[in-house]
Amino acid sequence: MASILNASEAVARIAYASSDVVLSVQPALDTDSPFSAHLRGLALQRKPSSVSGKKQPEIVHLRQNTDPFVSAFGPLRSGLLVSVTTPSSSLLPAVPHLYKLANYPIVIHAALDSNGYPDFSEISAIRQCGFAFLQSETSQEAQDIAISAHALATRTGKGVIHFFDLHNSKHDPPIEPERASLLEDLLDAGNIREYQNSRIGGLSIYTDDGHQPMTMDTSSPPIAVPAPTTNVVASKEQSKETSRDASSAGSSERESSADSRPTASSASSVEPVAMRPVSSQDVLDTLLHIWSKLEAATGRVYQPFEVTGPADAESALFIFGSTGIFVDELKNTTANSDYAKILLITARLYRPWLGATLTERLPSSVKRIAVLEQIRKKTTKWGHVLMDLLISVRATGSPASAPLIVGHQLGFLEPATIRQALRGILQNLQSPEPIQNLEIGASSRTNLQKATKPEQPKVESAYMKILDQVFAERLYVANRLGEAHAGISASVAVNPEFGFGSLLARTEHRTRFVGEAQEAAKSREFITEAPKSWLSKWSLGANDAQKANALAPEVIARLSTDGSPLARNLLSSKGLFFKESQWLIGSDAWAYDLANSGVHHVLASGVNVNMLIIDSQPYSERAASDASRRKKDIGLYAMNFGNAYVASVAVYGSYTQVLEAMIEADKFNGPSVVVAYLPYNRESDSPLTVLQETKKAIDLGYWPLYRWNPNNEDEGEPNFSLDSEHIKKELEEFLRRDNQLTQIMNRNPSFAANLSESYGTEVRAAQKRSAKDAYEQMLEGLYGAPLTILFASDNGNTESLAKRLGSRGKARGLKTIVMAMDDYPIEDLASEENVVMLTSTAGQGEFPQNGRAFWEAVKGTGEIDLTNVNYSVFALGDSHYWPRKEDKIYYNKPGKDLDARIAFLGGKRLADVGLGDDQDPDAYQTGYAEWEPKLWAALNVDKVEGLPEEPPQLTNEDIKIQSNFLRGTIEEGLQDTSTGSISASDSQLTKFHGTYMQDDRDLRDERKAQGLEPAYSFMIRCRLNGGVASTDQWLKMDSISSDCGNETMKLTTRQTFQFHGVIKGKLKPAMRAINKALMTTIAACGDVNRNVMVSPSQTKSAYHKDVHQVSAKISDHLLPATTAYHEIWLKDENDKKTQVAGNAIVDNEPMYGPTYLPRKFKITIAIPPNNDTDVYAHDVGLIAIKNDEGRLAGFNVLVGGGMGVTHNNKKTYPRTGSMLGYVPAEKTHIVCEKIMLVQRDNGDRTNRKHARLKYTIDDMGADVFKGKVEDLWGENFDSPKPFHFDSNIDTFGWAKDEEGMNHFTMFIENGRVEDTPEFPMRTGLREIAKVHKGEFRLTPNQHLCLSNIPDSDKDTINGLLKKYKLDNLQLSALRLSSSACVAFPTCGLAMAESERYLPELITKLEQCLEDNGLRQDSIVMRMTGCPNGCARPWLAEVAFVGKAYGAYNMYLGGGYHGQRLNKLYRSSIQEEEILEIMKELLGRYAKERNEGERFGDFVIRMGIIKETTEGKTFHDDVAEEESDEEA
């Protein structure tokens, strides 16, 4: 094991090994303390604690300014051993807690704030708090004293503070790691178990709970005593101990020759007869016993007072500070030196101060003692140690014989001045009249670290930006960071209580001013009469913000014109004419509200003040159970007052709700408290991390979103408004049971914490047990051997395989149970007879989601005895998924690891682990077909006769044909309120209706742990022909996103609107709202022709209209005819069908037939020279051709494009379309129909991965396919017309068409329309839609074009664009040319992030672009979370396709015009490698490209990547060949 380099590492290791919980106190979450980095490293190594069995201790990182010691009470009262690692500066503010914590076995390791000049004043200031204090000086001492501190705490039940100066030991040599056996021996397992099995109870942290450590009293006769009501930690070490009086050279390098008389300790060898509180003598005796055992094991000796020097010394130095510089100097003295007869004394045990132990060790020759106290913040005339020592010496003898004691203040000393300082000390000490409190060294040091100023983390600026946006000039934040307050420190100025006081003064000032204005309105001192009438009007509405602020400019103008002395006097305070929106901010990071005192004073005052409390605590089990820290309970506390507006909000949960809450709080005439959630683990956390944590907390009920307005009752409205969708039902039931929400805090102050605490592990365990018991009850009475089949599955294949295996087992007479691994109670595993486990491979060789907890339990224990269990494992994976040789270990890793672990625990193999490989001819079925017969043979059921035929697996084709024209049981599923999901078959059918069932993958793990079903919701995709929407449609879509969705809209790569987060109960309202907007969702998804795309041409308006009309004709012509859509979604209250249009609709599919198409079918139209629709990437690509008059003539027809691929399956590939020829415009819809019909009749319906039109064409040949289309059509294609493409990206900014109308194309990153504090985009577009008279055109690259703007409206639109920052096009060309699919958290197919990650990746590349002069050079970059290709990545010049979370395949060489496929360059690379590769390529491109050469062409010309000439060669000649070697 590596050596330990410094004292902080040594202490961190001991704290980690000796605790159940370690509170790591830091200046900020992003700023390490001396200990925090070491603790994180230990946690990453997953090292167990010596006191927690085999579990890791919990490391809780806390800010220094947030009352961190509060977090110790909960775990201590729950029987957990707690240690704290902290800078010493956090100790003094913790005094109110220390007095209570001293009666618990807590250890605080405090590193003195030093920088070469330590200050022991924080230690001396808290010396009377009841803790035992131990000091160490060297690295070795730090390790030993840290062990001693934990041993002392566990043996006495008392708190111990271990303090040390890191600078004192920074030059120490490395030391050996602690010995685990010694640590466990000293900690006393018996006392630890007794404490851990106790529960002290108590909720308040501000009142004494009466807990006191007790020990056995052997001094009194036996008496009967009642059992103690509090936890007892008795010292078991009561025997007398002796130890030699010498200091270890290995610990402090101080050799002792002073008196070595043994020190006695009390003895206890009789039966306990009574209990008494632990005394100072008990602490000393226990510590001496610990040190004697430490000496026996290591040879290192420690005493309460270290005395070093000659036995006949006449003078002594008692140092309360860092001794290192004096030790070195005294060690080098000669026998004749002035310092030869000096003793050096330090207190190893500073408290309890037992002076007798010191005086026993002082040689009688000592006549004078110099006390050196290293205390910068002196608060008393005489030093504390001076007084302690004086009392001790005088108490042990006559005053005449007591040595003279002289106090000194020890300041900063340079090493070169130590000898001089010693000389000065001795001269003063030996002087006939020594000077008391003589200062030695400099009292200050210029390069000392300055006090840390409070800083607001960047991530917290979100709420401040919203306040600024909403209230603008009206906003006044009383404790805003950076404001100057004369004579007030920055840390005090940001305190909410200080801010509240300043607000009261400000309010009084304005009240006086209003009175002055009212008196002035009656005065005759004005020169003109105008000010009087305006002042009268203003005075009447002075406290109404809207009225006062509207009149203020007029009043100021009249007073300015008047010019009288009275007018000038009023104008000197003209800002008071405006009614401010006054706010206080509370934040853990920079404006901590200690004990919520600011909130209490605001509420108790009843004044009209708004308070925003930011809670940054991420959701966790600890956060859920630590009621003292949960700011969401502040809301309940505030509601209990009854006079306050209260809101619980989260900017990453609902931006709209935050706005509503802030506006309502401002309008409320009284106190307002807005509790705002912004969870992060470190101040540098990304917005994505904050978003995921927020969603988790809201979804699980840890952070409900609500608003409480007591004034609503007067208006007949409910006071309480719940805004959290997923917990609405549960909270409503709770509120109904309680009836009076304002009594919640009185009845049960920690109700939410208790609910959270009990709702997770207990419920989950009960569910597992219930499921297993139900299985066993069902199997009772059956004969045959039991067989338990456990599976872990991400995509359903393994689950289906397990269920099929279970059915086959039952058919063979076995009693089979089939369940997910995580649903199985792990404690039953040892009692099973036969167990079969099937698992797929997720991510980087990881277990699937529903098997991870099972694997962690199996992996983390060595105590399960499986010697009576027969087992076998089958694993599913892909041997080529991770192509590099070093990554081959990931192939079927979960299955291999599980097989090895079960064998290690004693299991007997029924059959060797089976390995299913997607690269085999029949994929995993090849390996499975070999493994299953071996299993049946081992179970002796392989020769069973008369086995029934297995029903064939239900396929998509079966689902369609049995659906009664897409009805299925969708209607019944929508009415089932017991679940948020619908059946698997219905979820396939709803795609035809334009909606996918999804679940929030950010929440999967946590909901699983809580025993909840996934957070199901639905994505709705509209059918929007050509991407053209009216302004009214835009407003209605915006409204739907708020009313039914997640407050965002997605503009897709298929030019339509997409809504996410629509829960099942809001599906019908959303569908009906879309229908009312004269839009539909039918055939937006599914095995039909989908949304027809059209280039949103800006400069050829008439031409665009021609093309758009053809697209509409195609779309309407190929629309499914079933009435199921209308029956399910659009019935009115009288159960009558509602139709979108007037055409009669019948239950018949004359074009599609009952099974519709084999797979999706996509049509797009490009208008040269822009290929922004990626015309080569679709089943049918139409290239518009103009006639001589500049109007539409017809189309060149491409067929067989397609993007879907499966990783490492070379039978799948992307393909660009093949040219069939030219058709006139009026016949285009018929040609599209015939192409679709050929695909309907010839496409592969047995293998959906081979069902797209591209494979049909490659299987039969393009010429044969063309012939079939012409046969159906009855006509032939003409030769294709010439055309030319320039690019496939959007042209941003203003453009004017031939009719004089203006168009503005704006950048919307990855198509996500939402409001954020930095960019209120959705609000801006809503405001534009209210005044815009033209149309919105959605672009195929996910951007937006405001079209048909007359010159007369251009300035208005331009003003709104500027106001909402929608005109910002000063972005890098790489960003403007980028595109990403949705991926996480809603797409069920996503393997990696895409939409949420690509912007971050581009940001990290933009400095490289700047450095190489490429900021304005367009490079088409696309990213998708999986290989299905929604963002059309295979045509990009550079693309990243998700392969596992955080890992991507990188592709290069696509055509800038969208005409050429790219090719694999690197497989499974992560961000670090992506950046390294891209920076190198961009540097080369900048230096070596030809004039006008595009990036995709450049990488091919330079031989970096080979050109892909057609889809079938996509996998050939890749830059990184996949290895065929087995793992």
CSV table of N, CA, C and O in Angstrom, one decimal, residues 409-463:
chain,number,residue,atom,x,y,z
A,409,GLN,N,2.8,36.5,23.7
A,409,GLN,CA,1.9,36.3,22.5
A,409,GLN,C,2.8,35.9,21.3
A,409,GLN,O,3.7,36.7,21.0
A,410,LEU,N,2.6,34.7,20.8
A,410,LEU,CA,3.5,34.2,19.7
A,410,LEU,C,2.9,34.6,18.4
A,410,LEU,O,1.8,34.2,18.0
A,411,GLY,N,3.6,35.4,17.6
A,411,GLY,CA,3.2,35.9,16.3
A,411,GLY,C,3.9,35.1,15.2
A,411,GLY,O,4.4,34.0,15.4
A,412,PHE,N,3.9,35.7,14.0
A,412,PHE,CA,4.6,35.0,12.9
A,412,PHE,C,6.1,35.1,13.0
A,412,PHE,O,6.6,36.2,13.2
A,413,LEU,N,6.8,34.0,12.8
A,413,LEU,CA,8.2,34.0,12.8
A,413,LEU,C,8.8,33.4,11.6
A,413,LEU,O,8.4,32.3,11.2
A,414,GLU,N,9.7,34.1,11.0
A,414,GLU,CA,10.5,33.5,9.9
A,414,GLU,C,11.5,32.5,10.4
A,414,GLU,O,12.0,32.7,11.5
A,415,PRO,N,11.8,31.4,9.7
A,415,PRO,CA,12.7,30.4,10.3
A,415,PRO,C,14.0,31.1,10.7
A,415,PRO,O,14.7,30.6,11.6
A,416,ALA,N,14.5,32.1,9.9
A,416,ALA,CA,15.8,32.7,10.2
A,416,ALA,C,15.8,33.4,11.5
A,416,ALA,O,16.9,33.7,12.1
A,417,THR,N,14.6,33.8,12.1
A,417,THR,CA,14.6,34.6,13.3
A,417,THR,C,14.3,33.8,14.5
A,417,THR,O,14.1,34.3,15.6
A,418,ILE,N,14.2,32.4,14.4
A,418,ILE,CA,13.8,31.6,15.6
A,418,ILE,C,14.8,31.7,16.7
A,418,ILE,O,14.4,31.9,17.9
A,419,ARG,N,16.1,31.7,16.4
A,419,ARG,CA,17.1,31.8,17.5
A,419,ARG,C,17.0,33.1,18.2
A,419,ARG,O,17.1,33.2,19.4
A,420,GLN,N,16.8,34.2,17.4
A,420,GLN,CA,16.7,35.5,18.0
A,420,GLN,C,15.5,35.6,18.9
A,420,GLN,O,15.5,36.2,20.0
A,421,ALA,N,14.4,35.0,18.4
A,421,ALA,CA,13.1,35.0,19.2
A,421,ALA,C,13.3,34.2,20.5
A,421,ALA,O,12.8,34.6,21.6
A,422,LEU,N,14.0,33.0,20.5
A,422,LEU,CA,14.2,32.3,21.7
A,422,LEU,C,15.0,33.1,22.7
A,422,LEU,O,14.8,33.1,23.9
A,423,ARG,N,16.0,33.8,22.1
A,423,ARG,CA,16.9,34.6,23.0
A,423,ARG,C,16.1,35.7,23.7
A,423,ARG,O,16.2,35.9,24.9
A,424,GLY,N,15.2,36.3,22.9
A,424,GLY,CA,14.3,37.3,23.5
A,424,GLY,C,13.4,36.8,24.6
A,424,GLY,O,13.2,37.4,25.6
A,425,ILE,N,12.9,35.6,24.3
A,425,ILE,CA,12.0,35.0,25.3
A,425,ILE,C,12.7,34.7,26.6
A,425,ILE,O,12.2,35.0,27.7
A,426,LEU,N,13.9,34.1,26.5
A,426,LEU,CA,14.7,33.8,27.7
A,426,LEU,C,15.1,35.0,28.4
A,426,LEU,O,15.1,35.0,29.7
A,427,GLN,N,15.5,36.0,27.7
A,427,GLN,CA,15.9,37.3,28.4
A,427,GLN,C,14.8,37.9,29.2
A,427,GLN,O,14.9,38.3,30.3
A,428,ASN,N,13.6,37.9,28.6
A,428,ASN,CA,12.4,38.4,29.3
A,428,ASN,C,12.1,37.5,30.5
A,428,ASN,O,11.8,38.0,31.6
A,429,LEU,N,12.2,36.2,30.3
A,429,LEU,CA,11.8,35.2,31.3
A,429,LEU,C,12.8,35.4,32.5
A,429,LEU,O,12.3,35.3,33.7
A,430,GLN,N,14.0,35.6,32.3
A,430,GLN,CA,15.0,35.6,33.3
A,430,GLN,C,15.2,37.0,33.9
A,430,GLN,O,16.0,37.2,34.8
A,431,SER,N,14.5,38.0,33.3
A,431,SER,CA,14.6,39.4,33.8
A,431,SER,C,14.0,39.5,35.2
A,431,SER,O,13.1,38.7,35.6
A,432,PRO,N,14.6,40.3,36.1
A,432,PRO,CA,14.0,40.5,37.4
A,432,PRO,C,12.6,40.9,37.4
A,432,PRO,O,11.8,40.5,38.2
A,433,GLU,N,12.2,41.7,36.4
A,433,GLU,CA,10.8,42.1,36.2
A,433,GLU,C,10.3,41.8,34.8
A,433,GLU,O,10.3,42.7,33.9
A,434,PRO,N,10.0,40.6,34.5
A,434,PRO,CA,9.6,40.2,33.1
A,434,PRO,C,8.3,40.9,32.7
A,434,PRO,O,7.5,41.2,33.5
A,435,ILE,N,8.3,41.1,31.4
A,435,ILE,CA,7.1,41.8,30.8
A,435,ILE,C,6.1,40.7,30.5
A,435,ILE,O,6.4,39.8,29.8
A,436,GLN,N,4.9,40.9,31.0
A,436,GLN,CA,3.8,40.0,30.7
A,436,GLN,C,3.2,40.4,29.3
A,436,GLN,O,3.1,41.5,28.9
A,437,ASN,N,2.7,39.3,28.6
A,437,ASN,CA,2.1,39.5,27.3
A,437,ASN,C,3.0,40.1,26.2
A,437,ASN,O,2.6,40.8,25.3
A,438,LEU,N,4.3,39.8,26.4
A,438,LEU,CA,5.3,40.3,25.4
A,438,LEU,C,5.0,39.7,24.0
A,438,LEU,O,4.8,38.4,24.0
A,439,GLU,N,4.9,40.4,23.0
A,439,GLU,CA,4.7,39.9,21.6
A,439,GLU,C,6.0,39.4,21.0
A,439,GLU,O,6.9,40.2,20.9
A,440,ILE,N,6.0,38.2,20.6
A,440,ILE,CA,7.2,37.6,19.9
A,440,ILE,C,6.8,37.4,18.5
A,440,ILE,O,5.9,36.6,18.1
A,441,GLY,N,7.5,38.0,17.6
A,441,GLY,CA,7.3,37.9,16.1
A,441,GLY,C,6.3,38.9,15.7
A,441,GLY,O,5.7,39.7,16.4
A,442,ALA,N,6.0,38.8,14.4
A,442,ALA,CA,5.1,39.8,13.8
A,442,ALA,C,3.6,39.5,14.1
A,442,ALA,O,3.2,38.3,14.2
A,443,SER,N,2.9,40.5,14.4
A,443,SER,CA,1.5,40.3,14.8
A,443,SER,C,0.6,40.1,13.6
A,443,SER,O,-0.6,39.7,13.7
A,444,SER,N,1.1,40.4,12.4
A,444,SER,CA,0.3,40.2,11.2
A,444,SER,C,1.2,39.8,10.1
A,444,SER,O,2.4,39.9,10.2
A,445,ARG,N,0.7,39.3,9.0
A,445,ARG,CA,1.5,38.8,7.9
A,445,ARG,C,0.7,39.2,6.6
A,445,ARG,O,-0.4,38.9,6.4
A,446,THR,N,1.4,39.9,5.7
A,446,THR,CA,0.8,40.5,4.6
A,446,THR,C,0.2,39.5,3.6
A,446,THR,O,-0.8,39.7,2.9
A,447,ASN,N,0.9,38.3,3.5
A,447,ASN,CA,0.5,37.3,2.5
A,447,ASN,C,-0.5,36.3,3.1
A,447,ASN,O,-0.6,35.2,2.5
A,448,LEU,N,-1.0,36.6,4.3
A,448,LEU,CA,-2.0,35.7,4.8
A,448,LEU,C,-3.2,35.6,3.9
A,448,LEU,O,-3.6,36.5,3.2
A,449,GLN,N,-3.9,34.4,3.9
A,449,GLN,CA,-5.1,34.3,3.1
A,449,GLN,C,-6.1,35.2,3.6
A,449,GLN,O,-6.4,35.3,4.8
A,450,LYS,N,-6.7,35.9,2.7
A,450,LYS,CA,-7.8,36.8,3.1
A,450,LYS,C,-9.1,36.0,3.4
A,450,LYS,O,-9.3,34.9,2.9
A,451,ALA,N,-9.9,36.6,4.2
A,451,ALA,CA,-11.2,36.0,4.5
A,451,ALA,C,-12.0,35.8,3.2
A,451,ALA,O,-12.0,36.6,2.3
A,452,THR,N,-12.5,34.6,3.1
A,452,THR,CA,-13.3,34.2,1.9
A,452,THR,C,-14.5,35.1,1.8
A,452,THR,O,-15.4,35.1,2.7
A,453,LYS,N,-14.7,35.8,0.6
A,453,LYS,CA,-15.8,36.6,0.4
A,453,LYS,C,-16.9,35.7,-0.2
A,453,LYS,O,-16.7,34.8,-0.9
A,454,PRO,N,-18.2,35.9,0.2
A,454,PRO,CA,-19.2,35.1,-0.3
A,454,PRO,C,-19.4,35.3,-1.8
A,454,PRO,O,-19.2,36.4,-2.4
A,455,GLU,N,-19.6,34.2,-2.6
A,455,GLU,CA,-19.8,34.3,-4.0
A,455,GLU,C,-21.0,33.5,-4.4
A,455,GLU,O,-21.2,32.4,-3.8
A,456,GLN,N,-21.7,34.0,-5.3
A,456,GLN,CA,-22.9,33.3,-5.8
A,456,GLN,C,-22.5,32.3,-6.9
A,456,GLN,O,-21.9,32.7,-7.9
A,457,PRO,N,-22.7,31.0,-6.8
A,457,PRO,CA,-22.4,30.1,-7.8
A,457,PRO,C,-23.1,30.4,-9.1
A,457,PRO,O,-24.3,30.9,-9.1
A,458,LYS,N,-22.5,30.2,-10.2
A,458,LYS,CA,-23.1,30.5,-11.5
A,458,LYS,C,-24.4,29.9,-11.7
A,458,LYS,O,-25.3,30.4,-12.3
A,459,VAL,N,-24.5,28.6,-11.2
A,459,VAL,CA,-25.7,27.9,-11.4
A,459,VAL,C,-26.9,28.5,-10.7
A,459,VAL,O,-28.1,28.4,-11.1
A,460,GLU,N,-26.6,29.3,-9.6
A,460,GLU,CA,-27.7,29.9,-8.9
A,460,GLU,C,-28.2,31.2,-9.5
A,460,GLU,O,-29.2,31.7,-9.0
A,461,SER,N,-27.5,31.7,-10.5
A,461,SER,CA,-27.9,32.9,-11.1
A,461,SER,C,-29.2,32.8,-11.8
A,461,SER,O,-29.8,33.8,-12.2
A,462,ALA,N,-29.7,31.6,-12.0
A,462,ALA,CA,-31.0,31.4,-12.8
A,462,ALA,C,-32.1,32.2,-12.1
A,462,ALA,O,-32.9,32.9,-12.8
A,463,TYR,N,-32.3,32.1,-10.8
A,463,TYR,CA,-33.4,32.7,-10.1
A,463,TYR,C,-33.2,34.3,-10.1
A,463,TYR,O,-34.1,35.0,-10.2
